[in-house]
Short mmCIF file of C-alpha atoms and ligand atoms in Angstrom, two decimals:
data_model
loop_
_atom_site.label_atom_id
_atom_site.label_comp_id
_atom_site.label_asym_id
_atom_site.label_seq_id
_atom_site.Cartn_x
_atom_site.Cartn_y
_atom_site.Cartn_z
CA MET A 1 0.00 0.00 0.00
CA SER A 2 1.42 3.37 -0.93
CA ALA A 3 -1.15 5.65 0.67
CA ILE A 4 0.52 8.17 2.98
CA HIS A 5 -1.01 9.34 6.25
CA LEU A 6 0.45 12.25 8.16
CA GLN A 7 -1.04 12.26 11.64
CA HIS A 8 -0.52 15.25 13.94
CA LEU A 9 2.90 15.70 12.38
CA VAL A 10 5.08 18.33 14.07
CA LYS A 11 8.61 19.51 13.36
CA LYS A 12 10.61 21.84 15.58
CA PHE A 13 14.15 23.08 15.04
CA GLY A 14 15.16 24.14 18.57
CA ASP A 15 12.60 26.75 19.65
CA PHE A 16 11.36 27.27 16.10
CA THR A 17 8.31 25.35 14.97
CA ALA A 18 8.60 24.68 11.22
CA LEU A 19 5.47 22.50 11.07
CA LYS A 20 2.50 22.75 13.41
CA THR A 21 0.30 19.66 13.69
CA MET A 22 -0.18 18.60 10.09
CA ASP A 23 -2.87 16.02 9.28
CA LEU A 24 -3.04 14.89 5.69
CA ALA A 25 -4.17 11.69 3.96
CA ILE A 26 -2.71 11.07 0.50
CA ALA A 27 -4.44 8.26 -1.37
CA ASP A 28 -2.65 5.42 -3.15
CA GLY A 29 -1.84 6.65 -6.67
CA GLU A 30 -2.74 10.25 -5.92
CA PHE A 31 -0.76 13.28 -7.16
CA MET A 32 -0.63 15.64 -4.17
CA ALA A 33 1.05 19.05 -4.41
CA LEU A 34 2.37 20.75 -1.27
CA LEU A 35 2.04 24.41 -2.20
CA GLY A 36 3.03 27.54 -0.31
CA PRO A 37 5.47 30.43 -0.11
CA SER A 38 9.13 30.05 0.80
CA GLY A 39 9.63 28.92 4.40
CA CYS A 40 6.09 27.55 4.93
CA GLY A 41 7.35 24.06 5.78
CA LYS A 42 6.87 22.19 2.49
CA SER A 43 10.39 20.75 2.27
CA THR A 44 10.42 19.95 5.97
CA THR A 45 7.24 17.89 5.49
CA MET A 46 8.69 16.20 2.41
CA ASN A 47 11.99 15.42 4.16
CA MET A 48 10.10 13.70 6.97
CA ILE A 49 8.10 11.61 4.47
CA ALA A 50 11.38 10.65 2.79
CA GLY A 51 13.02 9.74 6.09
CA MET A 52 15.68 12.46 5.92
CA GLU A 53 14.30 14.27 9.00
CA GLU A 54 12.81 12.80 12.16
CA PRO A 55 9.42 14.24 13.21
CA THR A 56 9.33 16.00 16.60
CA GLY A 57 5.79 14.69 17.08
CA GLY A 58 3.11 12.74 15.29
CA LYS A 59 3.24 9.84 12.88
CA ILE A 60 3.84 9.02 9.23
CA LEU A 61 2.17 5.88 7.93
CA PHE A 62 2.69 4.28 4.52
CA GLY A 63 -0.47 2.22 4.23
CA GLU A 64 -0.79 0.72 7.71
CA ARG A 65 2.93 0.78 8.38
CA ASP A 66 4.41 3.29 10.83
CA MET A 67 7.58 4.78 9.34
CA ALA A 68 9.13 5.77 12.70
CA GLY A 69 12.76 4.68 12.66
CA VAL A 70 12.59 3.31 9.07
CA PRO A 71 15.63 4.68 7.18
CA MET A 72 15.25 6.41 3.82
CA GLY A 73 16.70 3.48 1.87
CA ARG A 74 14.02 1.14 3.24
CA ARG A 75 11.02 3.35 2.58
CA GLY A 76 10.67 2.56 -1.11
CA VAL A 77 10.57 6.22 -2.10
CA GLY A 78 12.09 7.94 -5.13
CA PHE A 79 13.24 11.49 -4.53
CA VAL A 80 14.05 14.27 -7.02
CA PHE A 81 15.37 17.59 -5.77
CA GLN A 82 15.62 21.08 -7.21
CA ASN A 83 19.29 20.43 -7.94
CA TYR A 84 19.70 17.39 -10.12
CA ALA A 85 21.75 14.66 -8.51
CA ILE A 86 23.37 12.81 -11.37
CA PHE A 87 26.84 11.50 -12.19
CA THR A 88 28.34 13.93 -14.67
CA HIS A 89 31.19 11.60 -15.70
CA MET A 90 28.71 8.99 -16.90
CA THR A 91 26.56 8.87 -20.01
CA VAL A 92 22.80 9.32 -19.86
CA ARG A 93 22.41 5.55 -20.35
CA GLN A 94 24.78 4.79 -17.46
CA ASN A 95 22.98 7.25 -15.23
CA LEU A 96 19.59 5.72 -15.98
CA ALA A 97 20.92 2.18 -15.60
CA TYR A 98 22.67 2.90 -12.29
CA GLY A 99 19.80 2.14 -9.90
CA PRO A 100 18.57 -1.10 -11.51
CA LYS A 101 22.21 -2.26 -11.81
CA MET A 102 22.85 -1.64 -8.12
CA ARG A 103 19.74 -3.69 -7.37
CA GLY A 104 21.22 -6.55 -9.38
CA ALA A 105 18.81 -6.48 -12.34
CA ALA A 106 19.86 -8.55 -15.37
CA LYS A 107 21.24 -6.73 -18.42
CA PRO A 108 18.28 -7.38 -20.76
CA GLU A 109 15.92 -6.10 -18.06
CA ILE A 110 18.10 -3.00 -17.51
CA ASP A 111 18.18 -2.32 -21.26
CA ARG A 112 14.42 -2.67 -21.51
CA ARG A 113 13.77 -0.29 -18.64
CA VAL A 114 16.34 2.27 -19.79
CA GLY A 115 14.80 2.18 -23.28
CA ALA A 116 11.28 2.67 -21.94
CA ILE A 117 12.11 5.51 -19.58
CA ALA A 118 14.32 7.25 -22.18
CA GLU A 119 11.46 7.06 -24.67
CA MET A 120 9.02 8.53 -22.20
CA LEU A 121 11.32 11.40 -21.25
CA GLN A 122 12.56 12.02 -24.80
CA LEU A 123 16.12 11.03 -23.94
CA THR A 124 16.54 8.25 -26.52
CA SER A 125 18.76 10.23 -28.87
CA LEU A 126 20.91 11.38 -25.93
CA LEU A 127 21.58 7.99 -24.32
CA GLY A 128 25.22 7.91 -25.45
CA ARG A 129 25.92 11.51 -24.44
CA LYS A 130 28.13 12.28 -21.40
CA ALA A 131 26.08 14.07 -18.74
CA ASP A 132 28.59 16.92 -18.39
CA ARG A 133 27.70 18.00 -21.94
CA LEU A 134 24.00 18.43 -21.22
CA SER A 135 21.93 21.55 -20.47
CA VAL A 136 20.34 22.09 -17.05
CA ASN A 137 16.94 21.25 -18.58
CA ILE A 138 18.10 17.87 -19.84
CA LEU A 139 20.03 17.11 -16.66
CA GLN A 140 16.86 17.51 -14.65
CA ARG A 141 15.06 15.21 -17.08
CA VAL A 142 17.79 12.59 -16.52
CA ALA A 143 17.48 13.04 -12.75
CA ILE A 144 13.73 12.41 -12.97
CA GLY A 145 14.41 9.38 -15.18
CA ARG A 146 16.95 8.01 -12.71
CA SER A 147 14.37 8.01 -9.94
CA ALA A 148 11.42 6.95 -12.09
CA ILE A 149 13.26 3.91 -13.48
CA MET A 150 13.25 2.40 -10.00
CA GLU A 151 9.43 2.46 -10.19
CA PRO A 152 9.09 3.58 -6.58
CA ALA A 153 5.63 3.20 -5.09
CA ILE A 154 6.04 6.72 -3.73
CA PHE A 155 7.67 9.43 -5.77
CA LEU A 156 8.70 12.64 -3.98
CA LEU A 157 9.65 15.70 -6.00
CA ASP A 158 10.89 18.88 -4.30
CA GLU A 159 10.73 21.89 -6.67
CA PRO A 160 12.16 19.79 -9.53
CA LEU A 161 11.43 22.44 -12.16
CA SER A 162 12.53 25.62 -10.41
CA ASN A 163 15.93 25.74 -12.14
CA VAL A 164 14.76 24.95 -15.66
CA ASP A 165 13.62 27.58 -18.14
CA ALA A 166 9.97 28.57 -18.57
CA ALA A 167 9.33 26.85 -21.90
CA PHE A 168 10.87 23.61 -20.67
CA ARG A 169 8.91 23.83 -17.43
CA ALA A 170 5.66 23.84 -19.41
CA ILE A 171 6.75 20.72 -21.32
CA MET A 172 7.83 18.95 -18.13
CA ARG A 173 4.52 19.68 -16.40
CA THR A 174 2.79 17.56 -19.04
CA GLU A 175 5.46 14.86 -19.02
CA LEU A 176 5.47 14.45 -15.25
CA LYS A 177 1.72 14.10 -15.22
CA GLN A 178 1.93 11.47 -17.97
CA LEU A 179 4.69 9.65 -16.10
CA GLN A 180 2.53 9.47 -13.01
CA ARG A 181 -0.51 8.31 -15.00
CA GLN A 182 1.56 5.52 -16.51
CA PHE A 183 3.24 4.27 -13.31
CA ARG A 184 0.33 5.16 -10.98
CA GLN A 185 2.70 5.99 -8.16
CA THR A 186 1.69 8.10 -5.24
CA MET A 187 3.33 11.41 -6.05
CA VAL A 188 4.06 14.23 -3.62
CA TYR A 189 5.23 17.37 -5.35
CA VAL A 190 6.59 20.41 -3.48
CA THR A 191 6.25 23.74 -5.22
CA HIS A 192 5.76 27.44 -4.53
CA ASP A 193 4.35 27.85 -8.04
CA GLN A 194 0.56 27.72 -7.97
CA LEU A 195 0.41 27.14 -11.73
CA GLU A 196 2.45 23.92 -11.39
CA ALA A 197 0.21 22.72 -8.58
CA MET A 198 -2.99 23.67 -10.41
CA THR A 199 -2.00 22.00 -13.68
CA MET A 200 -0.61 18.72 -12.33
CA ALA A 201 -2.06 17.81 -8.96
CA ASP A 202 -5.17 15.77 -8.19
CA ARG A 203 -5.31 17.69 -4.91
CA ILE A 204 -3.35 20.58 -3.48
CA ALA A 205 -2.36 21.03 0.18
CA VAL A 206 -1.89 24.78 0.62
CA MET A 207 0.49 25.69 3.46
CA ASP A 208 1.57 28.90 5.18
CA HIS A 209 3.82 29.44 8.21
CA GLY A 210 3.93 25.76 9.06
CA VAL A 211 0.13 25.43 9.01
CA LEU A 212 -1.98 23.51 6.51
CA GLN A 213 -4.52 26.05 5.20
CA GLN A 214 -6.68 23.95 2.87
CA VAL A 215 -6.66 20.65 1.01
CA GLY A 216 -8.72 20.27 -2.13
CA SER A 217 -8.79 19.73 -5.87
CA PRO A 218 -7.34 22.57 -7.95
CA LEU A 219 -10.84 23.81 -8.75
CA GLU A 220 -11.99 23.60 -5.13
CA VAL A 221 -9.13 25.74 -3.85
CA TYR A 222 -9.61 28.17 -6.76
CA ASN A 223 -13.40 28.44 -6.51
CA ASN A 224 -13.87 28.05 -2.77
CA PRO A 225 -10.79 29.20 -0.88
CA ALA A 226 -11.10 28.43 2.82
CA ASN A 227 -9.51 31.71 3.85
CA VAL A 228 -7.97 34.93 2.54
CA PHE A 229 -4.47 33.43 2.38
CA VAL A 230 -5.63 30.76 -0.08
CA ALA A 231 -7.79 33.31 -1.95
CA ARG A 232 -4.73 35.52 -2.57
CA PHE A 233 -2.18 32.75 -3.12
CA ILE A 234 -4.18 30.75 -5.69
CA GLY A 235 -4.72 32.48 -9.02
CA ALA A 236 -2.53 34.85 -10.97
CA PRO A 237 -3.45 37.53 -10.08
CA GLY A 238 -5.00 36.37 -6.79
CA MET A 239 -8.54 37.10 -5.65
CA ASN A 240 -9.57 40.75 -5.13
CA LEU A 241 -10.60 41.49 -1.54
CA LEU A 242 -12.42 44.70 -0.58
CA ARG A 243 -13.30 45.62 3.00
CA GLY A 244 -16.90 46.45 3.85
CA ARG A 245 -19.96 45.71 5.98
CA PRO A 246 -22.99 43.56 5.21
CA ALA A 247 -26.10 45.70 4.58
CA GLU A 248 -29.73 44.92 3.73
CA SER A 249 -31.13 46.44 0.54
CA ASP A 250 -34.40 46.06 -1.33
CA ARG A 251 -32.51 43.78 -3.78
CA GLY A 252 -31.19 41.52 -1.03
CA LEU A 253 -28.04 41.35 1.11
CA VAL A 254 -25.18 43.51 -0.24
CA ILE A 255 -21.82 44.69 1.08
CA ASP A 256 -21.41 48.39 1.80
CA LEU A 257 -17.89 49.18 0.58
CA GLY A 258 -17.90 52.78 1.92
CA PRO A 259 -16.56 55.18 -0.73
CA LEU A 260 -16.98 52.51 -3.44
CA GLY A 261 -20.71 52.27 -2.79
CA VAL A 262 -22.64 49.04 -2.38
CA THR A 263 -22.02 45.79 -4.22
CA PRO A 264 -24.57 43.88 -6.28
CA PRO A 265 -26.58 41.39 -4.15
CA LEU A 266 -24.60 38.43 -2.80
CA PRO A 267 -25.17 34.88 -4.09
CA ALA A 268 -28.02 33.22 -2.16
CA ALA A 269 -25.83 30.33 -0.97
CA ILE A 270 -23.74 32.55 1.31
CA THR A 271 -26.22 35.16 2.52
CA ALA A 272 -27.08 33.38 5.79
CA ALA A 273 -23.41 33.02 6.73
CA VAL A 274 -22.62 36.64 5.82
CA ARG A 275 -25.68 37.95 7.72
CA SER A 276 -24.44 36.30 10.89
CA ALA A 277 -20.93 37.82 10.56
CA GLN A 278 -19.79 40.20 13.28
CA GLY A 279 -17.94 43.32 12.12
CA ASP A 280 -16.17 43.93 8.82
CA VAL A 281 -16.02 41.45 5.97
CA LEU A 282 -13.90 41.14 2.84
CA TYR A 283 -15.80 41.02 -0.45
CA GLY A 284 -13.88 38.71 -2.80
CA PHE A 285 -14.01 38.16 -6.51
CA ARG A 286 -11.59 36.73 -9.05
CA PRO A 287 -10.02 39.12 -11.58
CA GLU A 288 -11.13 36.74 -14.35
CA GLN A 289 -14.74 36.84 -13.15
CA ALA A 290 -15.51 40.51 -13.64
CA THR A 291 -16.98 42.23 -16.66
CA LEU A 292 -16.88 45.80 -17.80
CA VAL A 293 -20.30 47.44 -17.67
CA GLU A 294 -21.52 50.79 -18.88
CA GLY A 295 -23.71 52.67 -16.48
CA GLY A 296 -24.92 49.44 -14.82
CA GLN A 297 -24.38 48.10 -11.33
CA GLY A 298 -20.73 47.73 -10.51
CA LEU A 299 -17.66 49.17 -8.87
CA SER A 300 -16.55 52.46 -10.37
CA LEU A 301 -12.77 52.82 -10.18
CA PRO A 302 -9.97 54.73 -11.90
CA VAL A 303 -7.61 52.73 -14.14
CA THR A 304 -4.09 52.94 -12.66
CA PHE A 305 -2.19 50.53 -14.90
CA VAL A 306 -2.78 48.38 -17.97
CA GLU A 307 -0.69 45.18 -18.29
CA ARG A 308 -0.96 43.63 -21.73
CA ILE A 309 0.17 39.99 -21.50
CA GLY A 310 -0.69 38.77 -25.00
CA ALA A 311 -3.97 36.91 -25.06
CA ARG A 312 -5.27 38.86 -22.09
CA THR A 313 -4.97 42.24 -20.43
CA ILE A 314 -4.73 42.77 -16.67
CA VAL A 315 -6.24 46.12 -15.72
CA HIS A 316 -5.25 47.59 -12.35
CA LEU A 317 -7.96 49.72 -10.77
CA GLY A 318 -8.11 51.91 -7.66
CA GLN A 319 -5.39 52.24 -5.05
CA GLY A 320 -4.51 51.13 -1.53
CA GLU A 321 -7.51 49.53 0.19
CA THR A 322 -9.62 49.83 -2.97
CA ALA A 323 -7.03 48.34 -5.37
CA VAL A 324 -8.41 45.55 -7.55
CA LYS A 325 -7.36 43.82 -10.75
CA ALA A 326 -9.55 42.65 -13.59
CA VAL A 327 -8.59 40.42 -16.49
CA PHE A 328 -10.11 41.21 -19.89
CA ASP A 329 -9.55 40.21 -23.51
CA ASN A 330 -6.52 41.77 -25.14
CA ASP A 331 -8.56 44.28 -27.14
CA VAL A 332 -10.03 46.02 -24.09
CA GLY A 333 -9.94 49.75 -24.80
CA LEU A 334 -8.99 51.09 -21.37
CA ALA A 335 -6.18 53.53 -20.61
CA ILE A 336 -4.61 54.91 -17.43
CA GLY A 337 -6.70 57.72 -15.93
CA GLN A 338 -10.04 56.54 -17.35
CA THR A 339 -12.79 55.40 -15.02
CA ALA A 340 -14.05 51.84 -15.47
CA VAL A 341 -17.12 50.20 -13.97
CA VAL A 342 -16.54 46.52 -13.24
CA ALA A 343 -19.21 44.04 -12.22
CA PRO A 344 -18.14 40.81 -10.48
CA ALA A 345 -20.01 37.70 -11.68
CA VAL A 346 -22.51 37.28 -8.82
CA GLN A 347 -22.20 33.50 -8.39
CA SER A 348 -18.40 33.71 -8.14
CA VAL A 349 -18.38 36.24 -5.28
CA ARG A 350 -16.92 34.98 -1.99
CA VAL A 351 -17.01 36.76 1.37
CA PHE A 352 -14.54 36.41 4.25
CA ASP A 353 -14.61 37.45 7.90
CA ALA A 354 -12.14 40.36 8.06
CA ALA A 355 -11.03 39.52 11.61
CA THR A 356 -10.43 35.76 11.23
CA GLY A 357 -9.80 35.65 7.47
CA LEU A 358 -12.12 32.62 7.18
CA ALA A 359 -14.58 32.16 4.32
CA LEU A 360 -18.24 32.81 5.21
CA ARG A 361 -20.16 30.04 3.52
CA ALA A 362 -22.92 27.54 3.99
CA GLY A 363 -22.22 24.67 6.35
P1 LIG B 401 11.66 26.81 0.63
O1 LIG B 401 10.98 26.58 -0.69
O2 LIG B 401 12.23 28.17 0.77
O3 LIG B 401 12.61 25.69 1.04
P2 LIG B 401 9.77 25.55 2.40
O4 LIG B 401 8.32 25.84 2.48
O5 LIG B 401 10.17 24.28 1.77
O6 LIG B 401 10.47 26.78 1.70
P3 LIG B 401 11.22 24.63 4.68
O7 LIG B 401 12.50 24.42 3.96
O8 LIG B 401 10.40 23.45 5.03
O9 LIG B 401 10.32 25.67 3.87
O10 LIG B 401 11.53 25.46 5.98
C1 LIG B 401 10.49 25.82 6.91
C2 LIG B 401 11.12 26.67 7.98
O11 LIG B 401 11.97 25.87 8.78
C3 LIG B 401 11.96 27.82 7.45
O12 LIG B 401 11.75 28.96 8.25
C4 LIG B 401 13.38 27.31 7.58
O13 LIG B 401 14.28 28.38 7.78
C5 LIG B 401 13.28 26.43 8.80
N1 LIG B 401 14.26 25.33 8.75
C6 LIG B 401 14.32 24.37 7.82
N2 LIG B 401 15.32 23.50 8.09
C7 LIG B 401 15.91 23.94 9.24
C8 LIG B 401 17.00 23.48 10.06
N3 LIG B 401 17.67 22.38 9.73
N4 LIG B 401 17.30 24.20 11.15
C9 LIG B 401 16.60 25.31 11.49
N5 LIG B 401 15.56 25.79 10.77
C10 LIG B 401 15.21 25.12 9.66
#
């Protein structure tokens, strides 16, 4: 069984707590991304799963088996780091063959596996090449191949794409996902890049300051962030959040945003939770889920910056507490200094308690 259970996992370095009571169940064959900003405890968690660090508290189970005291070499995990660990004096073929050879596999079996993994990672034409003649991109591909060829039941990858260039990263995102589909390993993937997590993972565990913030599918964490940290961290740009107070109107419950006026009515599913909120709330909507309206209901804001990024345009509106971003098609005719009226798509609006940062929602 290659399911992974983290139970009340804690890691302290002296007085500093790097991980506070993490509970996470990763299913057999699941692709789980650990996502969060630098220093949030992702690598610490990963190192404990790998057996490179001892937990200060809690348990790690692989299936039913408690991993306490089980050394890395006996855990049956493959590990790929940010910095490729390969033998530069060897050829690509020798690097790929190294693990199976050490395990005593027969030559025909080694050749078969090297051929298959090279094919999958597009290394076939480079098998005879010495590793010291390869680019960083290809070296990382070889490093992934070296681990994958061992067909570990659990594959751990810690920021494997952070040193490769952007175009190659996009290719590798697809290849890694295909690799996992083929071998059906349980994959744990550490990244600070929400795009990598969103595009590859079955589920994402979002972390901040050593605390697990939310676990869910990419769409769950995008559509229904549990708190303002997740709302801002997921999405590029992140969710817009405007401070205000719930207010009754003849059209239903709205948020009074002070100088920005009142919002359109809130979606019915969250009105009860928002009505019961004490104090200020944060009115949230995604930059991609706003439209430009003329003279209709919406938020009227000055355009402060226009970022044209090819297919789309990110328009920056307002300043300070009223700053929001909206994403439009590339032909949007807005310029700095103009006033735009943007209307968030009602069903996509989310509201958070300003004091606790938690989402106000049904249930
Ligand atoms: P990054 O991507 O920057 O590595 P991360 O989310 O993986 O970020 P960790 O490497 O897990 O973060 O580190 C979490 C915290 O624990 C950081 O504040 C880090 O400085 C601290 N830390 C990690 N290892 C040690 C150590 N051996 N001794 C003391 N503090 C440590």
